Amino acid sequence: WARVPCEGTTDFWVSQDGSYMEVGQKNVKGHIWEKSTVKLASLILSLPVPSSSLTPADEGENEISKHNIQKKMLHKFLLVGSENSGTCTIYKQAKLLYNAPFSVTELQNIKLVIQSNLYRYLGIILEAREFFEESLFEKSNEQLVELTGISALSE
């Protein structure tokens, strides 16, 4: 229905830009997105169709077009999650990935979070150290009592 001539068992490859060619051949037969029947069927079935600016004929123009499209593309994320689920990390990574600078307030908030986490983790380590020292002290006292008990019995 796209009016692509198919005789016998001819197979076609469709590339990302919509150009199609016979399998094993390098000559492009046409662009499927330019076919009126494909446009009509896509419209009726509510299927996405790339605009004509996305399918330039020249390769050099293709690279320039992709670059312009990436600049114009707006990325929106909906990050939903409970505390410590990583949504903030994903947000920060996306900002870094798309070269979106952080505002001064965001940088201060990130700094505050890093510092508070650092102090919290240091507190956990110090508490664990105290617990370890106490348990080690108790074990050494028990061993000392056992040794003094054994030496008192042997005398």
CSV table of C-alpha atoms in Angstrom, one decimal, residues 25-107:
chain,number,residue,atom,x,y,z
A,25,GLN,CA,21.9,-3.3,-2.9
A,26,LYS,CA,23.2,0.2,-2.2
A,27,ASN,CA,20.9,2.3,-4.3
A,28,VAL,CA,18.1,4.0,-2.5
A,29,LYS,CA,14.7,3.3,-4.1
A,30,GLY,CA,12.9,6.2,-2.3
A,31,HIS,CA,11.8,7.5,1.0
A,32,ILE,CA,8.8,5.8,2.6
A,33,TRP,CA,7.8,8.9,4.6
A,34,GLU,CA,7.3,10.9,1.4
A,35,LYS,CA,4.7,8.4,0.1
A,36,SER,CA,1.2,9.9,0.3
A,37,THR,CA,-0.4,6.6,1.3
A,38,VAL,CA,2.0,6.2,4.2
A,39,LYS,CA,1.2,9.8,5.3
A,40,LEU,CA,-2.6,9.1,5.1
A,41,ALA,CA,-2.4,5.8,6.9
A,42,SER,CA,-0.2,7.3,9.6
A,43,LEU,CA,-2.7,10.2,10.0
A,44,ILE,CA,-5.7,7.8,10.2
A,45,LEU,CA,-3.9,5.4,12.7
A,46,SER,CA,-2.4,8.3,14.7
A,47,LEU,CA,1.1,7.1,14.0
A,48,PRO,CA,4.1,9.4,14.3
A,49,VAL,CA,5.7,10.5,11.1
A,50,PRO,CA,8.9,12.5,11.0
A,51,SER,CA,8.6,15.9,9.4
A,52,SER,CA,10.1,16.6,6.0
A,53,SER,CA,13.0,18.5,7.6
A,54,LEU,CA,14.1,15.2,9.2
A,55,THR,CA,14.6,13.5,5.8
A,56,PRO,CA,17.0,15.6,3.7
A,57,ALA,CA,18.4,14.1,0.6
A,58,ASP,CA,22.0,15.1,1.1
A,59,GLU,CA,24.1,13.4,3.8
A,60,GLY,CA,25.8,16.7,4.8
A,61,GLU,CA,22.4,18.3,5.2
A,62,ASN,CA,21.4,15.3,7.3
A,63,GLU,CA,24.2,15.9,9.8
A,64,ILE,CA,23.4,19.6,10.0
A,65,SER,CA,19.7,18.8,10.4
A,66,LYS,CA,20.3,16.3,13.2
A,67,HIS,CA,22.5,18.9,15.0
A,68,ASN,CA,19.7,21.6,14.7
A,69,ILE,CA,17.0,19.2,15.8
A,70,GLN,CA,19.0,18.2,18.9
A,71,LYS,CA,19.5,21.8,19.8
A,72,LYS,CA,15.8,22.5,19.5
A,73,MET,CA,14.6,19.4,21.2
A,74,LEU,CA,13.1,20.0,24.7
A,75,HIS,CA,13.6,17.2,27.1
A,76,LYS,CA,11.1,16.8,30.0
A,77,PHE,CA,11.3,14.1,32.7
A,78,LEU,CA,8.8,13.2,35.3
A,79,LEU,CA,10.8,11.7,38.2
A,80,VAL,CA,8.6,10.2,40.9
A,81,GLY,CA,10.0,8.2,43.7
A,82,SER,CA,10.3,7.9,47.5
A,83,GLU,CA,13.2,9.4,49.4
A,84,ASN,CA,16.6,7.9,48.5
A,85,SER,CA,15.2,6.3,45.4
A,86,GLY,CA,17.6,8.1,43.1
A,87,THR,CA,15.3,10.6,41.4
A,88,CYS,CA,17.6,13.6,42.4
A,89,THR,CA,20.6,11.8,41.1
A,90,ILE,CA,18.9,11.1,37.7
A,91,TYR,CA,17.9,14.8,37.6
A,92,LYS,CA,21.5,15.9,38.2
A,93,GLN,CA,22.9,13.5,35.6
A,94,ALA,CA,20.4,14.7,33.0
A,95,LYS,CA,21.4,18.3,33.6
A,96,LEU,CA,25.0,17.4,33.2
A,97,LEU,CA,24.3,15.2,30.1
A,98,TYR,CA,22.4,18.0,28.3
A,99,ASN,CA,24.8,20.7,29.4
A,100,ALA,CA,22.2,22.6,31.4
A,101,PRO,CA,24.0,24.7,34.0
A,102,PHE,CA,23.0,24.5,37.6
A,103,SER,CA,21.7,27.7,39.2
A,104,VAL,CA,23.5,29.2,42.2
A,105,THR,CA,20.7,28.0,44.5
A,106,GLU,CA,20.9,24.4,43.1
A,107,LEU,CA,24.7,24.4,43.6
